[in-house]
C-alpha positions as MATLAB code, in Angstrom:
seq = 'MEDVPLKRICGLLILLTIFMPVNAQAAEKIPILVYHSITEYKGHGDQELYVAPDVFEKQVLYLREHGFTPLTFEDWGKLDKVEKPIFLTFDDGYKNNLQAFAVFQKLQTNDFLPKGTFFVISDFIGRKNRLSENDLKRLASSNLISVQSHTATHPDLTKTENLEDELKGSKETIEQITSKPVVALSYPFGSFNERVIRETRKVYEFGLTTTPEYYMLGGKKEENAELPRLYVTGSMSMDEFADLVEGKKKEGTEIFPAPSKSYR';
ca = [
       0.000    0.000    0.000;
       1.416    3.389   -0.990;
       2.191    5.772    1.868;
       0.265    9.041    1.766;
       2.633   12.031    2.063;
       2.375   13.878    5.391;
       1.902   17.241    3.639;
      -1.115   15.877    1.795;
      -2.685   14.651    5.039;
      -2.125   17.999    6.711;
      -3.621   19.782    3.724;
      -6.740   17.637    3.832;
      -7.179   18.270    7.563;
      -6.926   22.034    7.040;
      -9.531   21.940    4.271;
     -11.875   19.895    6.449;
     -11.532   22.426    9.249;
     -12.205   25.366    6.941;
     -15.282   23.916    5.272;
     -16.709   22.057    8.263;
     -19.970   23.631    9.527;
     -19.448   25.861   12.557;
     -21.757   23.751   14.719;
     -19.786   20.636   13.848;
     -16.513   22.217   14.954;
     -17.726   23.325   18.380;
     -21.304   23.755   19.530;
     -21.854   27.277   20.839;
     -23.071   27.578   24.415;
     -26.136   29.825   24.687;
     -26.848   31.090   28.222;
     -30.528   31.291   29.159;
     -30.525   33.130   32.487;
     -33.303   33.077   35.064;
     -34.074   35.786   37.612;
     -36.991   36.244   39.987;
     -36.993   39.491   42.006;
     -35.058   42.600   41.033;
     -35.061   44.414   44.342;
     -33.185   44.599   47.623;
     -33.652   41.591   49.923;
     -35.721   42.491   52.999;
     -35.742   39.228   54.914;
     -38.617   37.377   53.206;
     -38.114   34.247   51.116;
     -34.915   32.869   49.660;
     -32.260   35.595   49.565;
     -30.661   34.037   46.479;
     -33.767   34.925   44.457;
     -33.239   38.651   45.026;
     -30.858   40.572   42.773;
     -30.416   44.219   43.746;
     -31.244   46.727   40.972;
     -27.751   48.270   41.011;
     -26.194   44.811   40.681;
     -28.559   43.941   37.837;
     -27.598   47.176   36.076;
     -23.914   46.228   36.294;
     -24.729   42.810   34.823;
     -26.607   44.275   31.854;
     -23.821   46.821   31.377;
     -21.347   43.917   31.226;
     -23.442   42.348   28.470;
     -23.443   45.621   26.550;
     -19.701   46.185   26.923;
     -18.814   42.617   25.926;
     -20.831   42.343   22.744;
     -23.810   40.222   23.845;
     -27.133   40.243   21.992;
     -30.129   39.753   24.317;
     -32.986   37.915   22.609;
     -36.528   36.804   23.374;
     -38.059   33.531   22.208;
     -39.733   35.242   19.284;
     -36.150   35.867   18.082;
     -35.180   32.174   18.174;
     -34.468   32.120   14.455;
     -31.707   34.713   14.954;
     -29.581   32.503   17.216;
     -27.005   31.735   14.562;
     -27.151   35.197   13.013;
     -26.135   37.449   15.934;
     -23.050   37.862   18.080;
     -23.079   36.217   21.517;
     -26.832   35.552   21.878;
     -28.214   35.422   25.408;
     -31.672   35.203   27.017;
     -32.685   36.984   30.229;
     -35.828   35.461   31.762;
     -37.775   36.478   34.872;
     -40.205   34.118   36.608;
     -43.406   34.812   38.562;
     -44.363   38.282   37.317;
     -43.333   40.286   40.372;
     -43.999   44.025   40.383;
     -40.339   44.658   41.123;
     -39.448   43.328   37.661;
     -40.326   46.837   36.503;
     -36.897   47.761   37.850;
     -35.346   45.411   35.299;
     -37.374   47.168   32.615;
     -36.082   50.524   33.856;
     -32.500   49.268   33.563;
     -33.172   48.101   30.015;
     -34.545   51.523   29.109;
     -31.551   53.254   30.676;
     -28.886   51.120   28.981;
     -30.314   50.716   25.488;
     -28.357   52.381   22.706;
     -28.441   52.407   18.927;
     -26.167   49.339   19.005;
     -27.541   47.530   22.064;
     -31.173   46.585   22.632;
     -31.528   44.848   26.001;
     -34.459   42.438   25.987;
     -36.040   40.183   28.576;
     -38.832   37.642   28.920;
     -41.265   37.972   31.819;
     -42.993   34.678   32.656;
     -46.206   35.598   34.473;
     -48.763   33.508   36.353;
     -51.981   34.517   34.652;
     -54.324   34.134   37.647;
     -51.946   36.260   39.774;
     -51.962   39.268   37.440;
     -52.957   42.386   39.381;
     -52.430   40.873   42.829;
     -50.367   42.645   45.466;
     -46.703   42.758   44.446;
     -47.532   41.380   40.981;
     -47.599   43.067   37.606;
     -50.973   44.506   36.583;
     -52.728   44.304   33.233;
     -51.669   47.870   32.491;
     -48.075   46.987   33.361;
     -48.143   44.045   30.979;
     -49.645   46.092   28.154;
     -46.934   48.733   28.552;
     -44.156   46.155   28.748;
     -45.371   44.170   25.755;
     -45.535   47.293   23.588;
     -42.026   48.445   24.568;
     -40.039   46.178   22.221;
     -37.868   45.347   25.254;
     -40.044   42.847   27.128;
     -41.790   39.694   25.930;
     -44.611   38.540   28.231;
     -44.929   34.766   28.349;
     -46.607   32.094   30.493;
     -45.732   30.585   33.880;
     -49.100   28.722   33.909;
     -52.387   29.905   35.399;
     -51.852   29.080   39.097;
     -48.208   27.900   39.411;
     -48.831   24.222   40.283;
     -46.435   21.312   39.945;
     -47.576   20.254   36.478;
     -46.428   16.668   37.018;
     -49.101   16.390   39.744;
     -51.839   18.348   37.943;
     -54.739   16.535   36.260;
     -56.258   19.430   34.301;
     -53.328   20.688   32.248;
     -55.502   22.448   29.681;
     -56.475   25.296   32.015;
     -52.905   25.724   33.208;
     -51.397   25.692   29.729;
     -53.950   26.844   27.170;
     -55.968   28.951   29.607;
     -52.908   30.916   30.714;
     -51.770   31.483   27.141;
     -55.173   32.832   26.080;
     -55.448   35.145   29.102;
     -52.036   36.715   28.513;
     -52.575   37.079   24.772;
     -55.881   38.832   25.401;
     -54.091   41.360   27.633;
     -50.979   42.006   25.543;
     -52.290   41.352   22.009;
     -48.981   39.570   21.412;
     -48.321   35.845   20.811;
     -47.439   33.682   23.796;
     -45.018   31.039   22.531;
     -43.097   29.980   25.648;
     -43.893   28.361   28.992;
     -41.756   28.291   32.125;
     -42.469   25.130   34.136;
     -43.301   25.930   37.792;
     -40.612   24.539   40.118;
     -38.841   23.377   36.975;
     -40.951   20.208   37.162;
     -41.860   18.288   34.010;
     -42.264   14.755   32.701;
     -43.158   13.143   29.383;
     -46.869   13.914   29.794;
     -46.200   17.572   30.612;
     -43.862   17.925   27.633;
     -46.376   16.273   25.305;
     -49.173   18.625   26.379;
     -46.888   21.659   26.363;
     -45.944   21.044   22.734;
     -49.607   21.229   21.763;
     -49.803   24.819   23.000;
     -46.298   26.317   23.058;
     -43.179   26.336   20.898;
     -40.842   26.422   23.912;
     -40.745   24.956   27.420;
     -38.266   26.323   29.973;
     -36.826   24.186   32.770;
     -34.404   24.970   35.596;
     -31.916   22.322   34.501;
     -28.574   24.107   35.151;
     -26.955   23.814   31.744;
     -26.315   25.873   28.619;
     -28.398   25.463   25.496;
     -26.144   24.122   22.779;
     -26.686   25.856   19.450;
     -27.750   23.371   16.822;
     -29.917   21.310   19.145;
     -32.897   19.401   17.805;
     -36.277   21.134   17.605;
     -37.845   18.617   19.993;
     -35.421   19.813   22.667;
     -37.162   23.198   22.674;
     -39.667   21.876   25.217;
     -36.831   21.151   27.667;
     -34.675   24.257   27.456;
     -32.169   24.581   30.325;
     -31.626   27.746   32.334;
     -28.917   29.118   34.592;
     -29.771   30.907   37.837;
     -28.410   34.352   38.541;
     -28.323   34.420   42.330;
     -28.283   37.243   44.829;
     -24.830   36.380   46.133;
     -23.215   36.089   42.696;
     -20.167   38.289   42.174;
     -19.459   40.073   38.904;
     -16.588   37.674   38.209;
     -18.955   34.747   38.672;
     -21.543   36.393   36.451;
     -18.912   36.933   33.757;
     -17.886   33.265   33.953;
     -21.525   32.229   33.707;
     -22.397   34.236   30.608;
     -19.059   33.602   28.903;
     -19.662   29.840   29.035;
     -17.110   29.001   31.713;
     -19.584   27.256   34.001;
     -18.949   23.518   34.016;
     -21.708   21.409   32.480;
     -23.941   19.573   34.942;
     -22.651   21.461   37.973;
     -24.233   24.129   40.131;
     -21.237   26.284   40.934;
     -23.520   28.930   42.385;
     -26.013   28.391   45.234;
     -29.335   27.102   43.892;
     -32.496   28.700   45.297;
     -34.718   26.395   47.330;
     -37.219   24.550   45.115;
     -40.218   25.866   47.054;
     -39.626   29.329   45.607;
     -38.749   28.450   42.014;
];
């Protein structure tokens, strides 16, 4: 058998590297972050779920200064078309999330459009400390906030018999308020099983978990009902935040304190 010259082998390897699809060379890590309250902690609930507004502003400023592109789930088709895509999500629809909106308004520029997704519990809209219908209308029309579903009453869906009201009912209520499509669901407590995923796919394009991993660009469409998210905690330093968004968090590990499940 004739020996293949080393130069020819090297040349072939270089050509393969050049023409190999980007996703085949190295799958890009997409951070999908999850927040809850954007306010100072005052002694109630899990302290890790509270990110102070000034800290949140520094985090968004880091994203702006380091070339990130915040997206919402309506922008999913842009994942491979923008620089450093990232998702900022907020669960439960707390009134204090308006402070996140204020930060977005403050830091937006011609080159940086900070966006976030607010997952609201439809039956809790207008309650004390929750976003009102007027809030949601204003947010949805801002081009900065996408209002999506966190179910109707925030149950553990794996233990809920009537999923239609929780899934379809919540979607319809929010769409009626915002006049915008509701395409994504955040699972309460991060709980889901095959039945929940099957029913979710009938109503939504995306299902968000609290599995602490990055989304890998190029994933299969069926994985969109099990999207992972990374917690931004109240005790997180800016160095830790930078590591998190830059993809330096180790897969399958929770290097930052995880909030107690009862509050997720």
